[in-house]
Coordinates of C-alpha atoms in Angstrom, one line a residue:
M1 CA -28.5 2.1 -5.5
G2 CA -29.5 0.6 -2.3
C3 CA -28.4 -2.5 -0.8
C4 CA -31.5 -4.2 0.2
S5 CA -33.3 -4.4 -3.3
S6 CA -33.3 -8.0 -4.1
A7 CA -32.9 -9.2 -0.9
A8 CA -36.2 -11.2 -0.6
Q9 CA -35.1 -12.4 -3.7
S10 CA -31.2 -14.2 -2.9
S11 CA -32.7 -16.7 -0.7
K12 CA -34.1 -18.2 -3.5
R13 CA -32.1 -17.4 -6.1
E14 CA -29.5 -20.2 -7.7
W15 CA -26.2 -20.3 -8.0
K16 CA -25.3 -20.3 -11.8
P17 CA -21.9 -19.7 -12.1
L18 CA -21.1 -18.0 -15.1
E19 CA -24.4 -18.8 -16.9
D20 CA -25.9 -14.7 -17.0
H21 CA -24.1 -12.3 -17.8
S22 CA -25.6 -8.8 -16.8
C23 CA -24.5 -5.3 -16.1
T24 CA -24.6 -4.4 -12.3
D25 CA -24.5 -1.6 -10.0
V26 CA -25.0 0.9 -13.0
P27 CA -25.8 3.5 -11.0
W28 CA -22.8 3.6 -8.7
L29 CA -20.6 3.4 -12.1
L30 CA -22.3 6.7 -13.2
L31 CA -21.5 8.3 -10.4
F32 CA -18.1 7.1 -10.2
I33 CA -17.6 8.7 -13.6
L34 CA -18.8 11.8 -12.6
F35 CA -16.8 12.1 -10.2
C36 CA -13.7 11.4 -12.4
V37 CA -15.5 14.2 -14.4
G38 CA -14.9 16.0 -11.4
M39 CA -10.8 15.8 -11.1
G40 CA -10.5 16.4 -14.5
F41 CA -12.4 19.5 -14.2
I42 CA -9.8 20.5 -11.5
C43 CA -6.9 19.6 -13.6
G44 CA -8.7 21.9 -16.6
F45 CA -9.0 24.8 -14.0
S46 CA -5.6 24.6 -12.5
I47 CA -4.1 24.7 -15.9
A48 CA -6.6 27.2 -17.4
T49 CA -6.4 29.7 -14.2
G50 CA -2.1 30.1 -15.5
A51 CA -0.8 27.4 -12.6
T52 CA 1.0 25.6 -14.9
A53 CA 3.0 28.3 -16.0
R54 CA 4.0 29.2 -12.1
L55 CA 4.6 26.0 -11.2
L56 CA 7.1 25.2 -14.0
S57 CA 8.4 29.1 -14.6
G58 CA 8.1 29.8 -11.0
Y59 CA 7.0 33.5 -9.9
D60 CA 8.8 36.1 -7.4
S61 CA 7.3 37.7 -4.4
Y62 CA 5.5 40.0 -6.8
G63 CA 3.1 38.3 -8.8
N64 CA 5.6 37.9 -11.6
I65 CA 5.7 34.8 -13.5
C66 CA 10.0 34.5 -15.0
G67 CA 10.3 34.0 -18.3
Q68 CA 7.7 36.2 -20.0
K69 CA 6.0 39.3 -19.6
N70 CA 3.0 39.9 -17.3
V71 CA 0.4 41.9 -15.9
K72 CA 0.3 44.5 -13.6
V73 CA -1.6 43.6 -10.0
E74 CA -3.2 46.2 -8.6
G75 CA -2.1 47.9 -5.4
I76 CA 1.6 45.9 -6.0
V77 CA 5.0 47.4 -7.0
N78 CA 7.1 45.9 -9.0
S79 CA 4.6 43.7 -10.9
G80 CA 3.6 43.8 -14.1
L81 CA 7.1 43.2 -15.4
D82 CA 8.8 42.3 -18.5
L83 CA 11.0 39.7 -17.3
T84 CA 12.0 37.5 -20.6
Q85 CA 15.5 37.4 -20.3
K86 CA 15.2 36.1 -16.6
K87 CA 14.3 32.4 -16.2
Y88 CA 15.0 31.7 -12.7
V89 CA 13.4 31.9 -9.3
F90 CA 15.8 33.1 -6.7
F91 CA 15.4 33.3 -3.2
L92 CA 17.3 36.2 -0.8
D93 CA 17.3 33.8 2.3
P94 CA 16.9 30.3 0.9
C95 CA 17.5 28.8 4.4
N96 CA 14.8 30.3 6.4
I97 CA 12.6 27.8 6.5
D98 CA 9.0 28.2 8.2
L99 CA 8.3 24.9 9.4
V100 CA 4.6 25.8 10.8
H101 CA 3.4 26.8 6.9
Q102 CA 6.1 24.8 5.3
K103 CA 6.9 27.6 2.7
I104 CA 10.9 29.3 2.5
K105 CA 10.3 32.9 4.2
S106 CA 11.8 34.8 1.8
I107 CA 12.0 37.5 -1.0
A108 CA 11.7 35.9 -3.9
L109 CA 12.8 37.1 -7.5
C110 CA 13.5 36.3 -11.2
V111 CA 17.4 36.0 -11.9
S112 CA 18.7 35.3 -15.5
A113 CA 21.6 33.3 -13.9
C114 CA 21.9 31.5 -10.2
P115 CA 25.1 32.0 -8.8
R116 CA 27.3 28.9 -9.1
K117 CA 30.2 30.0 -6.5
E118 CA 29.3 31.3 -2.6
L119 CA 29.6 35.2 -2.8
K120 CA 30.7 36.6 0.1
T121 CA 30.2 40.6 0.3
L122 CA 28.0 43.0 -1.4
A123 CA 31.0 43.4 -3.8
D124 CA 30.5 40.0 -4.7
I125 CA 26.9 40.0 -5.2
Q126 CA 28.0 43.4 -7.1
K127 CA 30.3 42.1 -9.3
F128 CA 28.3 38.7 -10.5
A129 CA 25.5 41.1 -11.8
E130 CA 28.4 43.2 -13.5
T131 CA 30.0 39.7 -15.0
N132 CA 27.1 38.0 -15.8
G133 CA 24.5 40.4 -15.9
S134 CA 22.3 38.8 -13.1
T135 CA 20.9 41.1 -10.7
L136 CA 20.3 39.2 -7.3
C137 CA 19.2 42.0 -5.6
S138 CA 15.3 43.5 -5.8
Y139 CA 14.9 45.2 -8.6
E140 CA 14.2 49.3 -7.7
L141 CA 18.3 49.0 -6.5
Q142 CA 20.8 49.1 -9.7
P143 CA 23.6 46.6 -9.5
S144 CA 26.2 50.1 -9.1
E145 CA 24.0 50.8 -5.7
Y146 CA 24.6 47.8 -4.2
T147 CA 27.2 48.5 -2.1
T148 CA 26.1 52.5 -1.1
D149 CA 22.8 52.2 -0.9
P150 CA 21.0 51.7 2.9
R151 CA 18.3 49.6 1.6
A152 CA 20.5 47.1 0.2
A153 CA 20.5 45.1 3.4
K154 CA 17.3 44.4 3.2
L155 CA 16.6 44.1 -0.6
C156 CA 20.0 42.0 -1.5
P157 CA 20.2 38.3 -0.3
K158 CA 21.3 37.6 3.2
Y159 CA 25.3 36.9 2.6
P160 CA 27.2 35.0 2.2
V161 CA 25.5 33.6 -0.7
P162 CA 25.3 30.0 -1.1
E163 CA 26.1 28.1 -4.1
S164 CA 23.4 26.7 -6.1
A165 CA 21.9 25.4 -9.3
P166 CA 18.6 25.8 -11.1
I167 CA 16.3 22.7 -10.8
P168 CA 16.0 20.6 -13.5
F169 CA 12.5 21.8 -15.1
F170 CA 11.3 24.0 -12.4
H171 CA 13.5 27.0 -13.1
R172 CA 14.2 27.4 -9.2
C173 CA 17.9 28.1 -7.9
A174 CA 18.8 26.1 -5.1
P175 CA 21.3 25.5 -3.0
V176 CA 24.1 22.3 -3.5
N177 CA 25.0 22.3 0.1
I178 CA 21.7 20.1 1.8
S179 CA 23.6 21.3 5.2
C180 CA 21.8 24.9 4.2
Y181 CA 18.5 23.4 5.5
A182 CA 19.5 22.0 8.9
K183 CA 16.8 23.7 10.7
F184 CA 14.6 20.5 9.5
A185 CA 17.0 17.6 8.7
E186 CA 19.4 17.9 11.6
A187 CA 19.2 14.4 11.8
L188 CA 20.1 13.7 8.2
I189 CA 23.2 16.2 8.5
T190 CA 24.3 14.9 11.2
F191 CA 24.7 11.1 9.5
V192 CA 25.8 13.3 5.9
S193 CA 28.4 15.5 7.4
D194 CA 30.2 12.5 7.8
S195 CA 31.5 12.7 4.6
S196 CA 33.6 9.3 4.9
V197 CA 30.4 7.5 5.5
L198 CA 28.3 8.7 2.9
H199 CA 30.9 8.4 0.5
R200 CA 31.7 4.7 1.0
L201 CA 27.3 4.1 1.2
I202 CA 27.9 5.5 -2.1
S203 CA 30.3 3.5 -3.6
G204 CA 29.1 0.6 -2.1
V205 CA 25.8 1.3 -4.1
M206 CA 27.7 2.2 -7.7
T207 CA 30.1 -0.6 -7.3
S208 CA 27.8 -3.7 -6.8
K209 CA 24.9 -2.0 -8.9
E210 CA 25.3 -5.5 -11.1
I211 CA 25.2 -7.2 -7.9
I212 CA 22.1 -5.6 -6.7
M213 CA 20.2 -5.4 -10.3
G214 CA 21.1 -9.5 -10.1
L215 CA 19.8 -9.9 -6.5
C216 CA 16.5 -8.6 -7.1
L217 CA 16.0 -10.8 -10.5
L218 CA 17.1 -13.5 -7.7
S219 CA 14.4 -12.7 -5.9
L220 CA 12.1 -12.5 -8.6
V221 CA 12.9 -15.7 -9.9
L222 CA 12.7 -17.2 -6.4
S223 CA 9.2 -15.7 -5.9
M224 CA 7.9 -17.5 -8.8
I225 CA 10.0 -20.4 -8.4
L226 CA 8.3 -20.8 -5.0
M227 CA 4.4 -21.0 -6.2
V228 CA 5.3 -23.7 -7.8
I229 CA 7.2 -25.5 -5.0
I230 CA 4.1 -24.3 -2.2
R231 CA 1.9 -26.7 -4.0
Y232 CA 4.2 -30.4 -3.9
I233 CA 5.3 -29.3 -0.3
S234 CA 2.0 -27.6 1.2
R235 CA 0.8 -31.0 3.1
V236 CA 4.6 -31.7 4.6
L237 CA 5.0 -27.8 5.1
V238 CA 1.7 -27.4 6.9
W239 CA 2.0 -30.5 9.4
I240 CA 5.7 -30.3 9.9
L241 CA 4.8 -26.5 11.3
T242 CA 2.0 -28.0 13.2
I243 CA 3.9 -30.2 14.9
L244 CA 6.7 -26.9 15.8
V245 CA 4.1 -25.3 17.3
I246 CA 2.9 -28.2 19.5
L247 CA 6.3 -29.2 21.0
G248 CA 7.6 -26.0 21.6
S249 CA 4.4 -25.2 23.3
L250 CA 5.0 -28.6 25.2
G251 CA 9.1 -27.9 25.5
G252 CA 8.4 -24.3 27.1
T253 CA 5.5 -25.3 29.5
G254 CA 7.8 -28.2 30.7
V255 CA 11.2 -25.8 30.9
L256 CA 8.9 -23.6 33.2
W257 CA 8.1 -26.2 35.3
W258 CA 11.4 -27.6 35.8
L259 CA 12.7 -23.5 36.4
Y260 CA 10.1 -23.4 39.0
A261 CA 10.5 -26.9 40.7
K262 CA 14.2 -26.1 41.1
Q263 CA 13.5 -22.7 42.2
R264 CA 11.3 -23.8 44.6
I265 CA 14.1 -26.2 46.4
S266 CA 16.3 -23.0 46.6
A267 CA 13.8 -20.5 47.7
G268 CA 13.1 -22.5 50.6
A269 CA 16.8 -22.5 51.8
L270 CA 17.2 -18.8 51.1
E271 CA 13.8 -18.0 52.5
S272 CA 14.3 -14.4 50.5
Q273 CA 11.4 -11.9 49.5
I274 CA 13.1 -11.3 46.1
A275 CA 13.2 -15.4 45.7
K276 CA 9.6 -15.8 46.7
D277 CA 8.5 -13.1 44.3
N278 CA 10.5 -14.8 41.7
L279 CA 9.1 -18.3 42.5
Q280 CA 5.5 -16.4 42.2
A281 CA 6.2 -15.2 38.9
L282 CA 7.7 -18.3 37.3
L283 CA 4.3 -20.1 38.6
I284 CA 2.2 -17.5 36.9
Y285 CA 4.2 -18.0 33.8
A286 CA 3.9 -21.8 34.0
I287 CA 0.0 -22.0 34.4
A288 CA -0.2 -19.1 31.1
A289 CA 2.1 -21.7 29.4
T290 CA 0.1 -24.6 30.0
V291 CA -3.2 -23.1 29.8
F292 CA -2.1 -21.9 26.2
T293 CA -0.6 -25.3 25.2
V294 CA -3.9 -26.7 26.3
I295 CA -5.6 -24.3 24.2
M296 CA -3.5 -24.8 21.3
F297 CA -3.9 -28.4 21.0
L298 CA -7.2 -28.3 21.3
I299 CA -7.3 -26.2 18.0
V300 CA -5.1 -28.3 16.6
L301 CA -7.5 -31.2 17.1
I302 CA -10.6 -29.2 16.2
M303 CA -8.9 -27.5 13.1
R304 CA -7.2 -30.7 11.8
K305 CA -9.4 -31.7 8.9
R306 CA -9.4 -28.3 8.1
V307 CA -6.0 -28.0 7.6
A308 CA -6.3 -31.3 5.3
L309 CA -8.9 -28.6 3.3
T310 CA -6.2 -25.5 3.3
I311 CA -3.3 -28.0 2.0
A312 CA -5.7 -29.5 -1.3
L313 CA -6.6 -25.4 -1.6
F314 CA -3.0 -24.5 -1.9
H315 CA -2.5 -27.9 -4.4
V316 CA -5.1 -26.6 -6.3
A317 CA -4.2 -22.9 -6.3
G318 CA -0.9 -24.2 -7.9
K319 CA -2.5 -25.7 -10.8
V320 CA -4.6 -22.6 -11.3
F321 CA -1.3 -20.8 -12.2
I322 CA 0.0 -23.2 -14.0
H323 CA -3.2 -22.9 -16.3
L324 CA -3.0 -19.2 -16.0
P325 CA 0.3 -17.9 -16.3
L326 CA -0.6 -14.5 -16.9
L327 CA -2.1 -14.2 -13.6
V328 CA 1.7 -13.9 -12.1
F329 CA 2.3 -10.6 -13.8
Q330 CA -1.2 -9.2 -12.5
P331 CA 0.3 -7.2 -9.8
F332 CA 2.8 -6.2 -11.9
W333 CA -0.3 -3.8 -14.5
T334 CA -1.8 -3.4 -11.2
F335 CA 1.4 -1.3 -9.8
F336 CA 2.0 0.3 -13.1
V337 CA -1.7 1.5 -13.2
L338 CA -1.0 2.9 -10.1
I339 CA 2.2 4.8 -10.5
L340 CA 0.6 6.5 -13.6
F341 CA -2.3 7.5 -11.2
W342 CA -0.6 8.6 -8.5
T343 CA 2.1 11.0 -10.9
Y344 CA -1.1 12.7 -12.6
W345 CA -2.6 12.8 -9.0
I346 CA 0.9 15.0 -7.6
T347 CA 1.0 17.1 -11.1
V348 CA -2.5 17.8 -10.5
L349 CA -1.6 18.9 -6.8
L350 CA 1.4 21.0 -7.4
F351 CA -0.7 22.8 -9.8
L352 CA -3.3 23.6 -7.1
G353 CA -0.7 24.6 -4.7
T354 CA 0.2 27.7 -7.6
T355 CA -3.2 28.0 -8.6
G356 CA -6.1 30.8 -7.4
S357 CA -5.8 34.6 -8.1
P358 CA -3.4 37.3 -6.9
V359 CA -3.7 38.9 -3.1
P360 CA -1.4 40.8 -1.2
N361 CA 0.0 39.8 2.2
E362 CA 0.5 41.4 4.9
E363 CA 4.3 41.6 4.2
G364 CA 3.1 43.3 0.6
F365 CA 3.8 40.6 -1.3
V366 CA 1.2 38.4 -3.7
E367 CA 0.5 35.0 -2.6
F368 CA -1.9 33.1 -5.0
R369 CA -5.3 32.0 -3.0
M370 CA -8.4 30.1 -3.8
T371 CA -11.2 31.7 -2.8
G372 CA -15.3 30.6 -2.2
P373 CA -16.1 27.1 -2.7
L374 CA -13.0 26.6 -5.1
K375 CA -11.3 25.8 -1.8
Y376 CA -12.1 23.1 -1.4
M377 CA -11.0 21.5 -4.5
W378 CA -8.3 20.5 -2.1
W379 CA -10.6 17.8 0.0
Y380 CA -12.0 16.8 -3.3
H381 CA -8.4 15.6 -5.3
V382 CA -7.9 13.8 -1.5
V383 CA -11.2 11.9 -2.1
G384 CA -10.4 11.0 -5.2
L385 CA -6.6 9.6 -4.4
I386 CA -8.2 7.3 -2.3
W387 CA -11.3 5.7 -4.2
I388 CA -9.5 5.9 -7.2
S389 CA -6.5 4.1 -5.6
E390 CA -9.0 1.6 -4.3
F391 CA -11.0 1.1 -7.5
I392 CA -7.5 0.2 -9.2
L393 CA -7.1 -2.6 -6.1
A394 CA -10.4 -3.8 -6.9
C395 CA -10.3 -4.0 -10.3
Q396 CA -7.2 -6.0 -10.2
Q397 CA -9.6 -8.6 -7.7
M398 CA -11.9 -8.3 -9.4
T399 CA -9.4 -9.7 -12.7
V400 CA -8.1 -12.4 -10.5
A401 CA -11.6 -13.5 -9.0
G402 CA -13.6 -13.9 -12.6
A403 CA -9.8 -15.8 -14.1
V404 CA -10.1 -18.3 -11.2
V405 CA -13.8 -19.0 -11.1
T406 CA -13.5 -19.4 -14.6
Y407 CA -11.2 -22.1 -14.0
Y408 CA -13.2 -23.6 -11.6
F409 CA -16.3 -24.1 -13.1
T410 CA -14.8 -25.1 -16.3
R411 CA -15.3 -29.2 -15.9
E412 CA -12.9 -29.6 -19.2
K413 CA -9.9 -27.6 -18.2
R414 CA -9.1 -28.1 -21.8
N415 CA -12.4 -26.6 -22.6
L416 CA -10.8 -23.2 -20.9
P417 CA -10.8 -20.0 -22.9
F418 CA -7.3 -18.9 -24.5
T419 CA -6.5 -16.2 -22.4
P420 CA -8.8 -16.7 -19.3
I421 CA -7.5 -13.6 -17.7
L422 CA -8.4 -11.2 -20.7
A423 CA -11.5 -13.0 -20.8
S424 CA -11.9 -11.8 -16.9
V425 CA -11.0 -8.1 -17.8
N426 CA -13.3 -8.3 -20.8
R427 CA -16.5 -9.2 -18.0
L428 CA -15.0 -6.3 -15.9
V429 CA -15.1 -3.5 -18.1
C430 CA -18.4 -4.8 -20.1
Y431 CA -20.8 -5.3 -16.4
H432 CA -19.1 -5.2 -13.3
L433 CA -17.2 -1.6 -13.0
G434 CA -20.5 -0.6 -11.1
T435 CA -19.7 -3.0 -8.3
V436 CA -15.9 -2.1 -8.6
A437 CA -16.9 1.1 -7.7
K438 CA -19.3 0.8 -5.4
G439 CA -16.7 -1.8 -3.2
S440 CA -14.0 0.5 -3.5
F441 CA -16.3 3.7 -2.2
I442 CA -17.0 1.5 1.1
I443 CA -13.4 1.2 1.9
T444 CA -12.5 4.8 0.8
L445 CA -15.9 5.5 3.7
V446 CA -13.8 3.9 6.1
K447 CA -10.2 5.0 5.1
I448 CA -11.1 8.8 5.1
P449 CA -12.1 9.2 8.5
R450 CA -9.0 6.8 10.1
M451 CA -6.7 9.3 7.7
M452 CA -8.4 12.2 9.2
L453 CA -8.2 10.7 13.3
M454 CA -4.3 9.8 12.5
Y455 CA -3.8 13.3 11.3
I456 CA -5.3 14.7 14.2
H457 CA -3.7 12.8 16.7
T458 CA -0.1 13.7 14.8
Q459 CA -1.1 17.6 15.4
L460 CA -1.9 17.1 19.0
K461 CA 0.9 14.8 20.1
G462 CA 2.4 15.6 23.2
K463 CA -0.8 18.2 23.8
E464 CA -3.8 15.8 24.2
N465 CA -4.6 14.0 28.2
A466 CA -3.7 10.2 28.4
C467 CA -7.6 9.7 28.2
A468 CA -8.4 11.7 24.9
R469 CA -4.9 10.1 23.5
C470 CA -6.4 6.3 24.4
M471 CA -9.6 7.0 22.8
L472 CA -7.7 8.4 19.5
K473 CA -5.8 4.9 19.3
A474 CA -9.1 3.3 20.0
C475 CA -10.5 4.6 17.4
I476 CA -7.9 4.6 14.9
C477 CA -7.8 0.8 15.6
C478 CA -11.4 0.1 15.5
L479 CA -11.6 1.4 12.2
W480 CA -8.0 -0.3 10.6
C481 CA -9.9 -3.8 11.9
L482 CA -12.8 -3.1 10.2
E483 CA -10.8 -2.0 6.9
K484 CA -9.5 -5.2 6.8
C485 CA -12.5 -7.0 7.3
L486 CA -14.4 -5.0 4.8
T487 CA -11.6 -5.6 2.2
Y488 CA -11.7 -9.4 3.2
L489 CA -15.7 -9.2 2.7
N490 CA -15.4 -7.3 -0.6
Q491 CA -13.2 -9.8 -2.3
N492 CA -15.6 -12.2 -1.8
A493 CA -18.1 -10.4 -3.0
Y494 CA -16.6 -10.0 -6.2
T495 CA -15.9 -13.2 -6.4
A496 CA -19.4 -14.0 -5.9
T497 CA -20.5 -11.5 -8.6
A498 CA -17.7 -13.1 -11.0
I499 CA -20.2 -16.2 -10.3
N500 CA -23.1 -14.8 -10.5
S501 CA -23.2 -11.4 -12.2
T502 CA -25.6 -10.0 -9.0
N503 CA -24.7 -6.8 -7.6
F504 CA -22.6 -5.8 -4.7
C505 CA -24.7 -6.0 -2.1
T506 CA -26.5 -9.2 -3.0
S507 CA -22.8 -10.7 -3.3
A508 CA -21.7 -9.3 -0.7
K509 CA -24.8 -10.8 1.4
D510 CA -24.3 -14.6 -0.1
A511 CA -20.5 -14.6 0.4
F512 CA -21.2 -13.4 3.9
V513 CA -23.7 -16.3 4.3
I514 CA -21.2 -18.5 3.0
L515 CA -18.6 -17.5 5.5
V516 CA -20.4 -18.1 8.3
E517 CA -21.5 -21.6 7.1
N518 CA -17.5 -22.2 6.9
A519 CA -16.4 -20.5 10.0
L520 CA -13.8 -23.1 11.3
R521 CA -12.7 -23.5 7.4
V522 CA -12.1 -19.8 6.7
A523 CA -10.4 -19.8 10.3
A524 CA -8.0 -22.3 9.4
I525 CA -7.0 -21.1 6.0
N526 CA -6.6 -17.7 7.1
T527 CA -4.1 -18.4 9.9
V528 CA -2.3 -21.4 8.4
G529 CA -2.6 -20.4 5.1
D530 CA -1.4 -16.4 6.1
F531 CA 1.7 -18.2 8.0
M532 CA 2.6 -20.2 5.4
L533 CA 2.7 -17.7 2.9
F534 CA 4.5 -15.2 5.8
L535 CA 6.7 -17.8 6.0
G536 CA 7.6 -18.0 2.3
K537 CA 8.0 -14.2 2.1
V538 CA 10.7 -14.4 5.6
L539 CA 12.5 -17.6 3.3
I540 CA 12.7 -15.7 -0.2
V541 CA 14.0 -12.3 1.8
C542 CA 16.6 -14.6 3.4
S543 CA 17.9 -16.3 0.9
T544 CA 18.2 -13.2 -1.2
G545 CA 20.1 -11.8 1.8
L546 CA 22.1 -14.4 2.4
A547 CA 23.3 -14.4 -1.4
G548 CA 23.9 -10.6 -1.4
V549 CA 26.3 -11.2 1.7
M550 CA 28.4 -13.7 -0.3
L551 CA 28.4 -12.1 -3.3
L552 CA 29.5 -8.8 -1.5
N553 CA 32.0 -10.8 0.0
Y554 CA 34.2 -10.5 -2.9
Q555 CA 34.0 -7.2 -3.4
R556 CA 36.7 -5.2 -1.5
D557 CA 36.6 -2.0 -2.9
Y558 CA 34.7 -0.3 -0.1
T559 CA 34.0 -1.5 3.5
I560 CA 29.5 -0.4 3.9
W561 CA 27.1 -3.4 2.8
V562 CA 24.4 -2.1 4.8
L563 CA 22.7 0.2 1.6
P564 CA 22.8 -2.6 -0.8
L565 CA 21.7 -5.2 1.1
I566 CA 19.0 -3.0 2.7
I567 CA 17.6 -2.4 -1.2
V568 CA 18.1 -5.9 -2.2
C569 CA 16.3 -7.4 1.0
L570 CA 13.4 -4.2 0.6
F571 CA 13.3 -5.3 -2.8
A572 CA 12.8 -8.9 -2.2
F573 CA 10.1 -8.6 -0.1
L574 CA 8.3 -6.0 -2.1
V575 CA 8.2 -8.6 -4.8
A576 CA 7.5 -11.7 -2.4
H577 CA 4.4 -9.8 -1.4
C578 CA 3.2 -9.3 -4.5
F579 CA 3.2 -12.8 -5.8
L580 CA 2.1 -14.4 -2.4
S581 CA -0.6 -11.9 -2.3
I582 CA -1.7 -12.8 -5.9
Y583 CA -1.3 -16.6 -4.3
E584 CA -3.4 -16.0 -1.2
M585 CA -6.2 -14.7 -3.5
V586 CA -6.5 -17.0 -5.3
V587 CA -6.8 -19.5 -2.0
D588 CA -9.4 -17.2 -1.2
V589 CA -11.6 -17.5 -4.4
L590 CA -11.0 -21.1 -4.5
F591 CA -12.6 -22.0 -1.2
L592 CA -15.5 -19.6 -1.9
C593 CA -15.8 -21.8 -5.0
F594 CA -15.3 -25.1 -3.4
A595 CA -17.8 -24.1 -0.3
I596 CA -20.9 -23.1 -3.0
D597 CA -19.8 -26.1 -5.0
T598 CA -20.0 -29.0 -2.1
K599 CA -23.4 -26.8 -0.7
Y600 CA -25.3 -27.1 -4.5
N601 CA -23.8 -30.5 -5.4
D602 CA -23.7 -33.9 -3.9
G603 CA -21.8 -35.9 -7.0
S604 CA -24.9 -37.3 -8.0
P605 CA -25.9 -37.4 -12.0
G606 CA -27.4 -33.8 -12.8
R607 CA -25.6 -32.7 -9.7
E608 CA -21.6 -33.4 -10.7
F609 CA -18.9 -31.6 -8.3
Y610 CA -17.2 -29.0 -10.2
M611 CA -13.9 -29.5 -8.1
D612 CA -10.8 -30.7 -8.9
K613 CA -9.4 -34.3 -8.1
V614 CA -7.6 -33.5 -5.2
L615 CA -10.6 -31.6 -3.4
M616 CA -12.6 -34.2 -4.4
E617 CA -10.6 -36.8 -2.6
F618 CA -10.8 -34.2 0.7
V619 CA -14.4 -34.2 0.3
E620 CA -14.5 -38.2 -0.3
N621 CA -12.4 -38.8 2.8
S622 CA -14.5 -36.6 5.3
R623 CA -17.3 -38.3 4.2
K624 CA -15.6 -41.7 4.8
S625 CA -14.6 -40.3 8.4
M626 CA -17.9 -39.5 9.7
K627 CA -19.2 -42.9 8.4
E628 CA -16.8 -44.3 10.4
A629 CA -16.8 -42.3 13.3
G630 CA -20.9 -42.9 13.1
R631 CA -21.4 -38.7 13.3
G632 CA -22.7 -37.5 9.9
G633 CA -25.1 -34.9 11.8
G634 CA -21.6 -33.2 12.9
A635 CA -20.3 -30.0 12.1
E636 CA -18.3 -31.7 9.3
G637 CA -21.3 -33.5 8.0
R638 CA -23.2 -30.2 8.3
E639 CA -20.6 -28.4 6.3
L640 CA -21.1 -31.4 3.0
K641 CA -24.2 -31.9 3.3
P642 CA -25.5 -30.5 -0.3
M643 CA -28.8 -28.4 -0.5
A644 CA -32.5 -30.3 -0.4
S645 CA -32.9 -31.3 -4.0
G646 CA -36.1 -28.8 -4.5
A647 CA -34.0 -25.8 -3.5
S648 CA -31.3 -26.5 -6.1
S649 CA -33.1 -28.2 -8.8
S650 CA -32.4 -26.4 -12.2

């Protein structure tokens, strides 16, 4: 399980793409399986201890589960009752919310029916009990005593009793009027209380539901089309962006110097302090803009050849999606699996909230609490949410990497497997689940302390001093940056594992060495490429939003378009992000394959390139430009220079 078990051999080992298949990081797979068994134990424990019945059927303040016979709890009155006919939980004061402990501070009873209309007096409560057979006061009071017994003030619900209805599947009587919860939703109630606005918004969504569905489908189609178009316009798009950035910097700098010159003439006539301050500020801005423009121009000059590689990689990525069309649907499968897991996790979390042993509280009512080591199951369950979610995302990265690696290192594309995606999934399941488990665990180790610090920061908001607040934010920022770096390194480690079937640490080390050797290219791809994809997301969202405005313009049944447009734009951004993130992942995998290819092969017999013709043209053009410039030993030359034949002979 160590990270350095094969460090000595890694420098001498050859890259043999897709030649050897062996199991990697098996101990980590066993550890992950044991962890999942622990998650299953938590689920089984919560069900076995009766949490399922308490969650679904509900229970009263005396520990009785509604709708069934109950066992007596020692020291608690009104426990052990037969409540077979009383299937709903009713709170005497449902609007008394304890925000600190996040619970309703009210006596809970089991009743046979929820009050479907407002009850304003004890006489109304008594009449409701006599008419519907549902007693809303405590069990020791008979309906005939509601208006005469002095205990009714404490043992009967606080009136007026709001109209309520049972929550589907959970048998709780919940007030119909949401304004009951104004204590913790004042901002929402302020908005919702304006029924005209609310009705117009709902009307807008319901009337335009066909348009919303059509626009969501449009965003899906636009995303798929954009992935194909980028392949053909990548060269033009990259250079247009580059020219616009340079011209924008030059134009902004020129305007600032022109304003400075104009203000200097005016300030010489006015001789006011304000004019001098403005003149000095303009000078600082103009100098800063000049420095920025010079730096930007130098960066473009240095990275212009790397921009050409980015263009070539985007072009090849388009071909990958043509040969591997199932890649387009990969985000949907991942999202579906995540939804299933999150549903399971939330269900078990609800079970845990009602599990444990009945314990009397200071008010004489029953609470279910876990004691001893069992109380740490919450933490185990939270860690499981992070680790398993990261594991599912890592499986997607390994699947995409395996499919793209198969495409790249197959010389004859006609000999590709019938379904490279399914072949990649098969290799993942048979050989590399341990590697995915280890990589996702490393991300979990960084996420947990960051989430803990974020929780501490929210809890101490307004209480800590400025220094502590600054340190907390700095730590959170550092952990976030570390998480992003590790995620990028993990993705490249999965690619190296897919190529050579090496364990996680060896793959991460090899990938890191390749990335460092091609640092300038990595910077160009991650800046130019990411910016292009960001513009693509903006383009899809803007196009979908514009189409929405044009279509909604023909709807005259309502006046507010805000909610339909927000729904459409959010969905469009989500779809564009899912599709283009896969595109970005494919580009990163292709780059690592290309870097390995150029390092170990030179096109000579026996050491032919695996790369696509577009990438081969890039290599040839780079070599020609270096020969013409007489700078074969430069940075680009070192990157394209193959290894010595003795080090890579087979």
